[in-house]
Short mmCIF file of C-alpha atoms in Angstrom, two decimals:
data_model
loop_
_atom_site.label_atom_id
_atom_site.label_comp_id
_atom_site.label_asym_id
_atom_site.label_seq_id
_atom_site.Cartn_x
_atom_site.Cartn_y
_atom_site.Cartn_z
CA MET A 1 0.00 0.00 0.00
CA GLN A 2 2.95 2.34 0.46
CA PRO A 3 3.56 2.98 -3.29
CA ALA A 4 -0.07 4.01 -3.76
CA ARG A 5 0.18 6.43 -0.84
CA GLN A 6 3.39 7.93 -2.25
CA ALA A 7 1.75 8.36 -5.67
CA PHE A 8 -1.24 10.06 -4.09
CA THR A 9 1.00 12.40 -2.11
CA ARG A 10 3.02 13.28 -5.21
CA GLU A 11 -0.13 13.97 -7.23
CA SER A 12 -1.50 16.11 -4.41
CA ALA A 13 1.72 18.10 -4.24
CA ASP A 14 1.69 18.66 -8.02
CA ALA A 15 -1.93 19.80 -7.83
CA ARG A 16 -1.14 22.24 -5.00
CA ARG A 17 1.78 23.68 -6.93
CA ALA A 18 -0.37 24.04 -10.04
CA ASP A 19 -3.10 25.78 -8.03
CA LEU A 20 -0.60 28.25 -6.61
CA ILE A 21 0.87 28.96 -10.05
CA GLU A 22 -2.60 29.50 -11.50
CA ALA A 23 -3.51 31.82 -8.63
CA THR A 24 -0.30 33.81 -9.11
CA ALA A 25 -0.94 34.25 -12.83
CA ALA A 26 -4.48 35.40 -12.09
CA CYS A 27 -3.30 37.92 -9.48
CA LEU A 28 -0.66 39.33 -11.82
CA ALA A 29 -3.25 39.63 -14.59
CA GLU A 30 -5.83 41.38 -12.42
CA VAL A 31 -3.84 43.60 -10.04
CA GLY A 32 -0.35 43.65 -11.49
CA LEU A 33 2.92 43.17 -9.72
CA ALA A 34 2.21 45.75 -7.00
CA GLY A 35 -0.95 43.96 -5.86
CA THR A 36 0.44 40.43 -6.07
CA ASN A 37 1.56 39.26 -2.64
CA VAL A 38 1.50 36.14 -0.51
CA ARG A 39 -1.85 36.97 1.06
CA ALA A 40 -3.58 37.66 -2.26
CA ILE A 41 -2.20 34.53 -3.90
CA CYS A 42 -3.08 32.27 -0.98
CA ALA A 43 -6.57 33.70 -0.69
CA ARG A 44 -7.21 32.98 -4.37
CA ALA A 45 -5.73 29.49 -4.15
CA GLY A 46 -7.53 28.72 -0.90
CA VAL A 47 -4.37 27.76 1.00
CA SER A 48 -2.37 29.08 3.93
CA PRO A 49 0.80 31.18 3.51
CA GLY A 50 2.70 28.36 5.16
CA LEU A 51 1.74 26.01 2.34
CA LEU A 52 3.05 28.47 -0.25
CA ARG A 53 6.40 28.59 1.51
CA HIS A 54 6.40 24.80 1.81
CA TYR A 55 6.10 24.28 -1.94
CA PHE A 56 8.01 27.28 -3.28
CA GLY A 57 10.10 28.75 -0.49
CA GLY A 58 8.66 32.21 -1.07
CA ILE A 59 6.87 34.46 -3.50
CA ASP A 60 9.95 35.03 -5.66
CA ASP A 61 10.23 31.32 -6.34
CA LEU A 62 6.52 31.14 -7.08
CA VAL A 63 6.54 34.05 -9.53
CA ALA A 64 9.53 32.51 -11.35
CA ALA A 65 7.72 29.18 -11.55
CA THR A 66 4.65 30.99 -12.89
CA TYR A 67 6.70 32.66 -15.61
CA GLN A 68 8.20 29.31 -16.60
CA ALA A 69 4.79 27.62 -16.59
CA THR A 70 3.25 30.41 -18.67
CA SER A 71 6.09 30.22 -21.19
CA ASP A 72 5.74 26.44 -21.40
CA ARG A 73 1.99 26.81 -21.95
CA MET A 74 2.55 29.24 -24.82
CA ASP A 75 5.13 26.90 -26.37
CA ALA A 76 2.61 24.06 -26.28
CA ILE A 77 -0.09 26.19 -27.91
CA LEU A 78 2.24 27.23 -30.73
CA ALA A 79 3.50 23.67 -31.23
CA ALA A 80 -0.09 22.43 -31.50
CA ALA A 81 -0.83 25.11 -34.11
CA VAL A 82 2.13 23.92 -36.18
CA GLU A 83 1.13 20.26 -35.95
CA GLY A 84 -2.43 21.16 -36.91
CA ALA A 85 -1.22 22.86 -40.08
CA GLY A 86 -0.20 19.65 -41.79
CA ALA A 87 3.00 18.83 -43.65
CA ASP A 88 3.44 21.90 -45.88
CA PRO A 89 6.45 23.88 -44.53
CA CYS A 90 5.03 27.31 -45.34
CA ALA A 91 1.67 26.47 -43.80
CA ARG A 92 3.46 25.34 -40.65
CA LEU A 93 5.46 28.57 -40.55
CA THR A 94 2.33 30.68 -40.96
CA ALA A 95 0.52 28.71 -38.26
CA TYR A 96 3.39 29.24 -35.82
CA LEU A 97 3.48 32.99 -36.39
CA THR A 98 -0.23 33.71 -36.51
CA ALA A 99 -1.26 31.60 -33.49
CA SER A 100 -0.13 34.56 -31.37
CA PHE A 101 -3.07 36.60 -32.69
CA ARG A 102 -5.82 34.28 -31.50
CA PRO A 103 -7.12 33.11 -28.12
CA PRO A 104 -5.83 32.01 -25.73
CA VAL A 105 -2.60 33.84 -26.57
CA THR A 106 -4.43 37.16 -27.02
CA ASP A 107 -6.35 36.86 -23.75
CA PRO A 108 -6.35 40.47 -22.43
CA GLU A 109 -5.86 39.21 -18.88
CA LEU A 110 -2.68 37.46 -19.94
CA LEU A 111 -1.14 40.83 -20.79
CA GLY A 112 -1.04 41.81 -17.11
CA ALA A 113 0.97 38.71 -16.27
CA TRP A 114 3.38 39.17 -19.18
CA THR A 115 4.10 42.81 -18.37
CA ALA A 116 4.89 41.82 -14.77
CA PHE A 117 7.25 39.11 -15.99
CA TRP A 118 8.99 41.51 -18.36
CA ALA A 119 9.37 44.14 -15.66
CA LEU A 120 10.95 41.63 -13.30
CA ALA A 121 13.27 40.32 -16.04
CA ARG A 122 14.96 43.72 -16.04
CA SER A 123 16.06 43.44 -12.40
CA ASP A 124 15.91 39.77 -11.39
CA ALA A 125 18.58 37.43 -12.75
CA ARG A 126 16.41 34.32 -12.53
CA MET A 127 13.52 35.98 -14.36
CA ALA A 128 15.96 37.32 -16.95
CA GLU A 129 17.24 33.79 -17.54
CA ILE A 130 13.73 32.42 -18.04
CA HIS A 131 12.98 35.28 -20.43
CA ALA A 132 16.17 34.72 -22.41
CA GLU A 133 15.62 30.97 -22.69
CA SER A 134 11.98 31.42 -23.68
CA TYR A 135 12.72 33.88 -26.45
CA ALA A 136 15.75 31.94 -27.65
CA GLY A 137 13.58 28.84 -27.93
CA TYR A 138 10.89 30.72 -29.85
CA ARG A 139 13.43 32.15 -32.30
CA ALA A 140 15.17 28.80 -32.73
CA ARG A 141 11.92 27.04 -33.62
CA LEU A 142 10.99 29.91 -35.92
CA GLY A 143 14.40 29.66 -37.57
CA GLU A 144 13.86 25.95 -38.20
CA LEU A 145 10.50 26.63 -39.82
CA LEU A 146 11.99 29.40 -41.96
CA THR A 147 14.82 27.15 -43.07
CA ALA A 148 12.32 24.46 -44.05
CA CYS A 149 10.71 27.07 -46.32
CA GLY A 150 14.03 27.82 -48.02
CA ALA A 151 14.74 31.10 -46.23
CA ARG A 152 18.23 32.53 -46.38
CA ASP A 153 19.69 34.02 -43.17
CA ALA A 154 16.92 32.39 -41.13
CA GLU A 155 18.41 33.52 -37.81
CA ARG A 156 18.18 37.20 -38.74
CA LEU A 157 14.70 36.80 -40.18
CA ALA A 158 13.58 35.03 -37.00
CA ILE A 159 14.63 38.03 -34.92
CA MET A 160 12.81 40.40 -37.27
CA LEU A 161 9.59 38.39 -37.36
CA THR A 162 9.63 37.83 -33.60
CA ALA A 163 9.73 41.58 -33.06
CA MET A 164 6.88 42.07 -35.55
CA VAL A 165 4.72 39.40 -33.92
CA ASP A 166 5.38 40.83 -30.45
CA GLY A 167 4.39 44.31 -31.55
CA LEU A 168 1.17 43.18 -33.20
CA TRP A 169 0.32 40.90 -30.26
CA LEU A 170 0.83 43.74 -27.80
CA GLU A 171 -1.47 46.08 -29.72
CA LEU A 172 -4.16 43.41 -30.06
CA SER A 173 -3.93 42.65 -26.33
CA LEU A 174 -4.26 46.33 -25.45
CA ASP A 175 -7.04 47.03 -27.94
CA ALA A 176 -8.62 44.08 -29.72
CA GLY A 177 -10.55 46.45 -31.99
CA SER A 178 -7.52 48.35 -33.23
CA PHE A 179 -7.13 46.30 -36.41
CA GLY A 180 -8.15 42.74 -35.52
CA ALA A 181 -6.55 39.32 -35.48
CA GLU A 182 -7.16 38.58 -39.16
CA ALA A 183 -5.51 41.83 -40.21
CA ALA A 184 -2.52 41.04 -38.00
CA ALA A 185 -2.24 37.58 -39.54
CA ALA A 186 -2.45 39.08 -43.04
CA MET A 187 0.37 41.52 -42.23
CA ILE A 188 2.60 38.68 -41.09
CA GLU A 189 1.74 36.59 -44.15
CA ARG A 190 2.66 39.47 -46.47
CA ALA A 191 5.93 39.98 -44.61
CA VAL A 192 6.80 36.30 -44.85
CA ALA A 193 5.95 36.22 -48.57
CA ALA A 194 8.27 39.18 -49.16
CA LEU A 195 11.10 37.63 -47.16
CA LEU A 196 11.05 34.10 -48.53
CA PRO A 197 12.57 33.20 -51.90
CA GLN A 198 9.96 32.98 -54.62
CA ALA A 199 9.29 29.57 -56.10
CA PRO A 200 10.22 29.31 -59.79
CA ALA A 201 7.33 29.55 -62.21
CA ALA A 202 5.98 26.24 -63.46
#
């Protein structure tokens, strides 16, 4: 019976950690960094401050874990978009880029969490490392997709397109009615068409 008890305890611990991460992301989205504290997080998660410190050591550890979890979630969403696009390399590239303009990536509440993460990345070495690894991973995957489409200097193009996607995503998150997700996707598609080598005429 001991193995079953250990499995149950491990699952319970994972669930508690996930609840605290979810509560932290929600607090950051709703009240920003200034309003996100141990009391607010624990109240939302329905746990005691002691439990937070038991699983994460403190709020800094929890916020870092929340940034990592949010980044991992976004990676999974983008990967699913690519896989859903089929085998055509250019369709996969377009899916990867334009998934950022549709829910759940454009959830307005998510913007509050991201801006808190970015602010902390400027002053906290651990947050800066998560940020750097997240963006490096995004650009690397984008570079692979560009290369599969025959792009030259894929690394430079990945940096350029990442900046373009980020800018459009930010504007859509701030004001969904500014130009709309379909317009943002069309802008990216035109940019990609201009940057990729043209296929020879049949």
